[in-house]
GROMACS .gro file of C-alpha atoms in nm:
model
  229
    1MET     CA    1  -1.071   0.401   1.460
    2GLU     CA    2  -1.201   0.045   1.444
    3ILE     CA    3  -1.155  -0.238   1.196
    4PHE     CA    4  -1.399  -0.188   0.913
    5GLU     CA    5  -1.578  -0.501   0.795
    6GLN     CA    6  -1.812  -0.579   0.508
    7SER     CA    7  -1.941  -0.907   0.368
    8PHE     CA    8  -1.977  -1.015   0.008
    9ARG     CA    9  -2.071  -1.327  -0.181
   10VAL     CA   10  -1.840  -1.471  -0.446
   11GLY     CA   11  -2.012  -1.495  -0.783
   12ALA     CA   12  -2.076  -1.815  -0.974
   13GLU     CA   13  -1.769  -1.749  -1.190
   14GLY     CA   14  -1.541  -1.740  -0.883
   15LEU     CA   15  -1.315  -1.464  -0.755
   16SER     CA   16  -1.064  -1.330  -1.007
   17THR     CA   17  -0.741  -1.155  -0.916
   18ARG     CA   18  -0.879  -0.831  -1.053
   19GLU     CA   19  -1.197  -0.861  -0.844
   20LEU     CA   20  -0.994  -0.942  -0.532
   21PHE     CA   21  -0.813  -0.609  -0.561
   22PHE     CA   22  -1.133  -0.430  -0.653
   23ARG     CA   23  -1.288  -0.560  -0.329
   24LEU     CA   24  -0.989  -0.434  -0.128
   25GLN     CA   25  -1.016  -0.094  -0.290
   26GLU     CA   26  -1.392  -0.069  -0.233
   27ALA     CA   27  -1.365  -0.169   0.134
   28ALA     CA   28  -1.102   0.099   0.194
   29ASN     CA   29  -1.321   0.356   0.020
   30ALA     CA   30  -1.620   0.252   0.232
   31GLN     CA   31  -1.425   0.302   0.554
   32CYS     CA   32  -1.308   0.643   0.430
   33ALA     CA   33  -1.671   0.746   0.376
   34ALA     CA   34  -1.718   0.800   0.750
   35TYR     CA   35  -1.437   1.060   0.738
   36ARG     CA   36  -1.547   1.219   0.410
   37LEU     CA   37  -1.226   1.099   0.248
   38THR     CA   38  -1.356   0.881  -0.034
   39GLY     CA   39  -1.225   0.919  -0.386
   40ASP     CA   40  -1.520   1.148  -0.463
   41ASP     CA   41  -1.450   1.359  -0.153
   42LEU     CA   42  -1.085   1.405  -0.250
   43ARG     CA   43  -1.184   1.492  -0.606
   44GLU     CA   44  -1.378   1.790  -0.469
   45LYS     CA   45  -1.054   1.903  -0.301
   46GLY     CA   46  -0.857   1.870  -0.626
   47LEU     CA   47  -0.684   1.557  -0.493
   48MET     CA   48  -0.689   1.183  -0.557
   49TRP     CA   49  -0.590   0.861  -0.387
   50VAL     CA   50  -0.306   0.670  -0.555
   51VAL     CA   51  -0.185   0.322  -0.456
   52LEU     CA   52   0.192   0.274  -0.462
   53ARG     CA   53   0.238  -0.088  -0.354
   54TYR     CA   54   0.042  -0.398  -0.260
   55LEU     CA   55   0.127  -0.728  -0.097
   56VAL     CA   56  -0.146  -0.993  -0.086
   57ARG     CA   57  -0.119  -1.357   0.023
   58VAL     CA   58  -0.401  -1.600  -0.057
   59PRO     CA   59  -0.354  -1.935   0.121
   60ARG     CA   60  -0.692  -2.054  -0.010
   61TRP     CA   61  -0.887  -1.902  -0.295
   62PRO     CA   62  -1.258  -1.889  -0.207
   63GLU     CA   63  -1.513  -2.106  -0.382
   64PRO     CA   64  -1.795  -1.977  -0.606
   65GLY     CA   65  -2.096  -1.882  -0.394
   66GLU     CA   66  -1.892  -1.853  -0.073
   67THR     CA   67  -1.969  -1.565   0.162
   68LEU     CA   68  -1.665  -1.381   0.295
   69ARG     CA   69  -1.596  -1.106   0.547
   70LEU     CA   70  -1.345  -0.847   0.434
   71GLN     CA   71  -1.171  -0.639   0.700
   72THR     CA   72  -0.952  -0.331   0.655
   73TRP     CA   73  -0.790  -0.064   0.871
   74PRO     CA   74  -0.525   0.210   0.829
   75GLY     CA   75  -0.177   0.222   0.976
   76ALA     CA   76   0.034   0.523   1.075
   77THR     CA   77   0.119   0.774   0.801
   78ARG     CA   78   0.491   0.834   0.747
   79HIS     CA   79   0.647   1.075   0.499
   80GLY     CA   80   0.319   1.106   0.314
   81MET     CA   81   0.279   0.727   0.282
   82MET     CA   82  -0.044   0.583   0.421
   83PRO     CA   83  -0.037   0.207   0.490
   84ARG     CA   84  -0.355   0.001   0.494
   85PHE     CA   85  -0.410  -0.359   0.601
   86TYR     CA   86  -0.660  -0.624   0.491
   87ARG     CA   87  -0.794  -0.964   0.597
   88MET     CA   88  -1.051  -1.185   0.425
   89LEU     CA   89  -1.227  -1.442   0.643
   90ASP     CA   90  -1.450  -1.737   0.554
   91ALA     CA   91  -1.763  -1.850   0.740
   92ALA     CA   92  -1.553  -2.043   0.991
   93GLY     CA   93  -1.342  -1.737   1.066
   94SER     CA   94  -1.033  -1.872   0.891
   95CYS     CA   95  -0.820  -1.623   0.703
   96VAL     CA   96  -0.826  -1.697   0.331
   97ALA     CA   97  -0.632  -1.382   0.233
   98SER     CA   98  -0.428  -1.112   0.402
   99GLY     CA   99  -0.258  -0.809   0.264
  100SER     CA  100  -0.117  -0.462   0.296
  101GLY     CA  101  -0.107  -0.160   0.072
  102VAL     CA  102   0.066   0.175   0.068
  103TRP     CA  103  -0.136   0.471  -0.055
  104THR     CA  104  -0.062   0.839  -0.100
  105VAL     CA  105  -0.244   1.155  -0.201
  106VAL     CA  106  -0.176   1.332  -0.532
  107ASP     CA  107  -0.275   1.673  -0.666
  108ARG     CA  108  -0.509   1.611  -0.961
  109GLU     CA  109  -0.372   1.900  -1.167
  110THR     CA  110   0.003   1.868  -1.112
  111ARG     CA  111  -0.006   1.485  -1.062
  112ARG     CA  112   0.243   1.532  -0.780
  113MET     CA  113   0.230   1.385  -0.430
  114VAL     CA  114   0.115   1.615  -0.152
  115ASN     CA  115   0.134   1.588   0.226
  116PRO     CA  116  -0.190   1.421   0.344
  117ASP     CA  117  -0.189   1.588   0.685
  118GLU     CA  118  -0.145   1.935   0.535
  119ASN     CA  119  -0.443   1.871   0.309
  120GLY     CA  120  -0.679   1.738   0.574
  121VAL     CA  121  -0.646   1.374   0.467
  122ILE     CA  122  -0.608   1.223   0.812
  123LEU     CA  123  -0.705   0.871   0.922
  124GLU     CA  124  -0.649   0.765   1.281
  125PRO     CA  125  -0.410   0.466   1.272
  126LEU     CA  126  -0.497   0.134   1.431
  127THR     CA  127  -0.263  -0.141   1.548
  128THR     CA  128  -0.425  -0.484   1.590
  129GLY     CA  129  -0.136  -0.732   1.586
  130LEU     CA  130  -0.291  -0.887   1.273
  131GLU     CA  131  -0.107  -0.664   1.028
  132GLU     CA  132   0.054  -0.823   0.723
  133ARG     CA  133   0.410  -0.704   0.656
  134ARG     CA  134   0.433  -0.390   0.446
  135PRO     CA  135   0.475  -0.447   0.073
  136PRO     CA  136   0.829  -0.507  -0.052
  137ALA     CA  137   0.946  -0.433  -0.404
  138PRO     CA  138   0.863  -0.713  -0.650
  139ALA     CA  139   1.156  -0.954  -0.690
  140ARG     CA  140   1.295  -0.911  -1.040
  141LEU     CA  141   1.355  -1.202  -1.281
  142ALA     CA  142   1.513  -1.217  -1.627
  143LEU     CA  143   1.270  -1.088  -1.890
  144ARG     CA  144   1.214  -1.323  -2.184
  145GLU     CA  145   0.880  -1.228  -2.343
  146TYR     CA  146   0.730  -0.900  -2.457
  147ALA     CA  147   0.403  -0.744  -2.571
  148ASP     CA  148   0.285  -0.390  -2.644
  149TYR     CA  149  -0.024  -0.247  -2.479
  150THR     CA  150  -0.222   0.073  -2.544
  151VAL     CA  151  -0.465   0.214  -2.288
  152THR     CA  152  -0.827   0.217  -2.402
  153GLU     CA  153  -1.123   0.400  -2.255
  154GLU     CA  154  -1.281   0.100  -2.083
  155VAL     CA  155  -0.986   0.055  -1.842
  156LEU     CA  156  -0.985   0.416  -1.721
  157ASP     CA  157  -1.104   0.522  -1.378
  158ALA     CA  158  -1.237   0.852  -1.247
  159ASN     CA  159  -0.881   0.983  -1.215
  160GLY     CA  160  -0.830   0.959  -1.590
  161HIS     CA  161  -0.568   0.686  -1.587
  162MET     CA  162  -0.561   0.308  -1.609
  163ASN     CA  163  -0.731   0.171  -1.299
  164ASN     CA  164  -0.499  -0.023  -1.070
  165THR     CA  165  -0.720  -0.334  -1.078
  166ARG     CA  166  -0.681  -0.356  -1.456
  167TYR     CA  167  -0.311  -0.428  -1.429
  168TYR     CA  168  -0.388  -0.776  -1.293
  169GLU     CA  169  -0.616  -0.853  -1.585
  170LEU     CA  170  -0.346  -0.734  -1.827
  171ALA     CA  171  -0.070  -0.928  -1.652
  172GLU     CA  172  -0.261  -1.257  -1.648
  173ARG     CA  173  -0.354  -1.220  -2.012
  174CYS     CA  174   0.009  -1.153  -2.112
  175ILE     CA  175   0.155  -1.445  -1.917
  176GLY     CA  176  -0.118  -1.689  -2.016
  177ARG     CA  177  -0.263  -1.740  -1.668
  178ALA     CA  178  -0.607  -1.581  -1.704
  179GLY     CA  179  -0.837  -1.742  -1.449
  180ALA     CA  180  -0.548  -1.890  -1.251
  181HIS     CA  181  -0.505  -1.814  -0.881
  182PRO     CA  182  -0.172  -1.677  -0.753
  183ARG     CA  183  -0.090  -1.744  -0.388
  184ARG     CA  184   0.124  -1.432  -0.345
  185ILE     CA  185   0.100  -1.102  -0.531
  186VAL     CA  186   0.337  -0.807  -0.499
  187THR     CA  187   0.270  -0.493  -0.702
  188GLU     CA  188   0.446  -0.161  -0.741
  189HIS     CA  189   0.277   0.124  -0.929
  190GLN     CA  190   0.545   0.368  -1.040
  191ASN     CA  191   0.381   0.605  -1.288
  192GLU     CA  192   0.033   0.644  -1.430
  193ILE     CA  193  -0.057   0.568  -1.789
  194ARG     CA  194  -0.345   0.749  -1.958
  195LEU     CA  195  -0.582   0.712  -2.251
  196GLY     CA  196  -0.402   0.641  -2.578
  197GLN     CA  197  -0.061   0.597  -2.418
  198SER     CA  198   0.132   0.276  -2.481
  199MET     CA  199   0.382   0.070  -2.286
  200ARG     CA  200   0.602  -0.231  -2.349
  201VAL     CA  201   0.506  -0.516  -2.114
  202SER     CA  202   0.788  -0.763  -2.039
  203TRP     CA  203   0.793  -1.079  -1.827
  204GLY     CA  204   0.987  -1.386  -1.726
  205TRP     CA  205   0.942  -1.700  -1.516
  206GLU     CA  206   1.132  -1.893  -1.253
  207GLY     CA  207   0.938  -2.208  -1.167
  208GLU     CA  208   0.589  -2.098  -1.071
  209ARG     CA  209   0.692  -1.739  -1.000
  210CYS     CA  210   0.652  -1.469  -1.264
  211PHE     CA  211   0.788  -1.114  -1.274
  212ILE     CA  212   0.620  -0.871  -1.512
  213GLU     CA  213   0.672  -0.501  -1.573
  214GLY     CA  214   0.547  -0.226  -1.800
  215ALA     CA  215   0.735   0.082  -1.917
  216ASN     CA  216   0.732   0.352  -2.182
  217ASP     CA  217   0.956   0.657  -2.138
  218ALA     CA  218   0.933   0.586  -1.765
  219PRO     CA  219   0.858   0.274  -1.559
  220VAL     CA  220   0.483   0.222  -1.514
  221PHE     CA  221   0.439  -0.090  -1.299
  222ARG     CA  222   0.613  -0.398  -1.166
  223MET     CA  223   0.444  -0.711  -1.040
  224GLU     CA  224   0.539  -1.048  -0.893
  225LEU     CA  225   0.289  -1.333  -0.921
  226ASP     CA  226   0.368  -1.658  -0.740
  227TYR     CA  227   0.150  -1.958  -0.829
  228GLY     CA  228   0.339  -2.210  -0.616
  229ASP     CA  229   0.177  -2.396  -0.326
   0.00000   0.00000   0.00000
């Protein structure tokens, strides 16, 4: 296993939080293609990839039109949890973002986690010394504001639930920071939410740090967005 790298150019509108996570997801899927373990490959096995947690730090948000190199590689699977690491480099080779994620494999019919190894979902781990720490739980704050949200068709992905990148778009809209650039993002996906289902979204602030969560009969997601320098 080697570090996978792909380049992309930031659009004229700049890089949004949602697109940042979309790029991470797409790079991971591209590396999995060599092992026939993409989302489409797992779908043929009756399985799907599910992200559980993310931690991303962005010391410098890239400028519109900037060309970046995005690197990713897997860590060692433990107890069905599959860590993955990310780095985003500018033209000078400086790291503008680094991150880690924890993924697992879920049965598409039962929506329950399965053992990746027992289902042939095996990625050789790589240790580089560049790994970001593994994602912690988002740090909770007092909740002071609320909004209700219902899942619509345009936010669904091929797994039939709200795509993980859409949670960032929803969060920024709720907290009034659409288009802003957090320097640290911690996310925990707890349960899926599907077409027509609703959740109560709640959030609170402490300085430039926001905690936001969504829940219905069960917790759906938790997120920490830190906009401080």
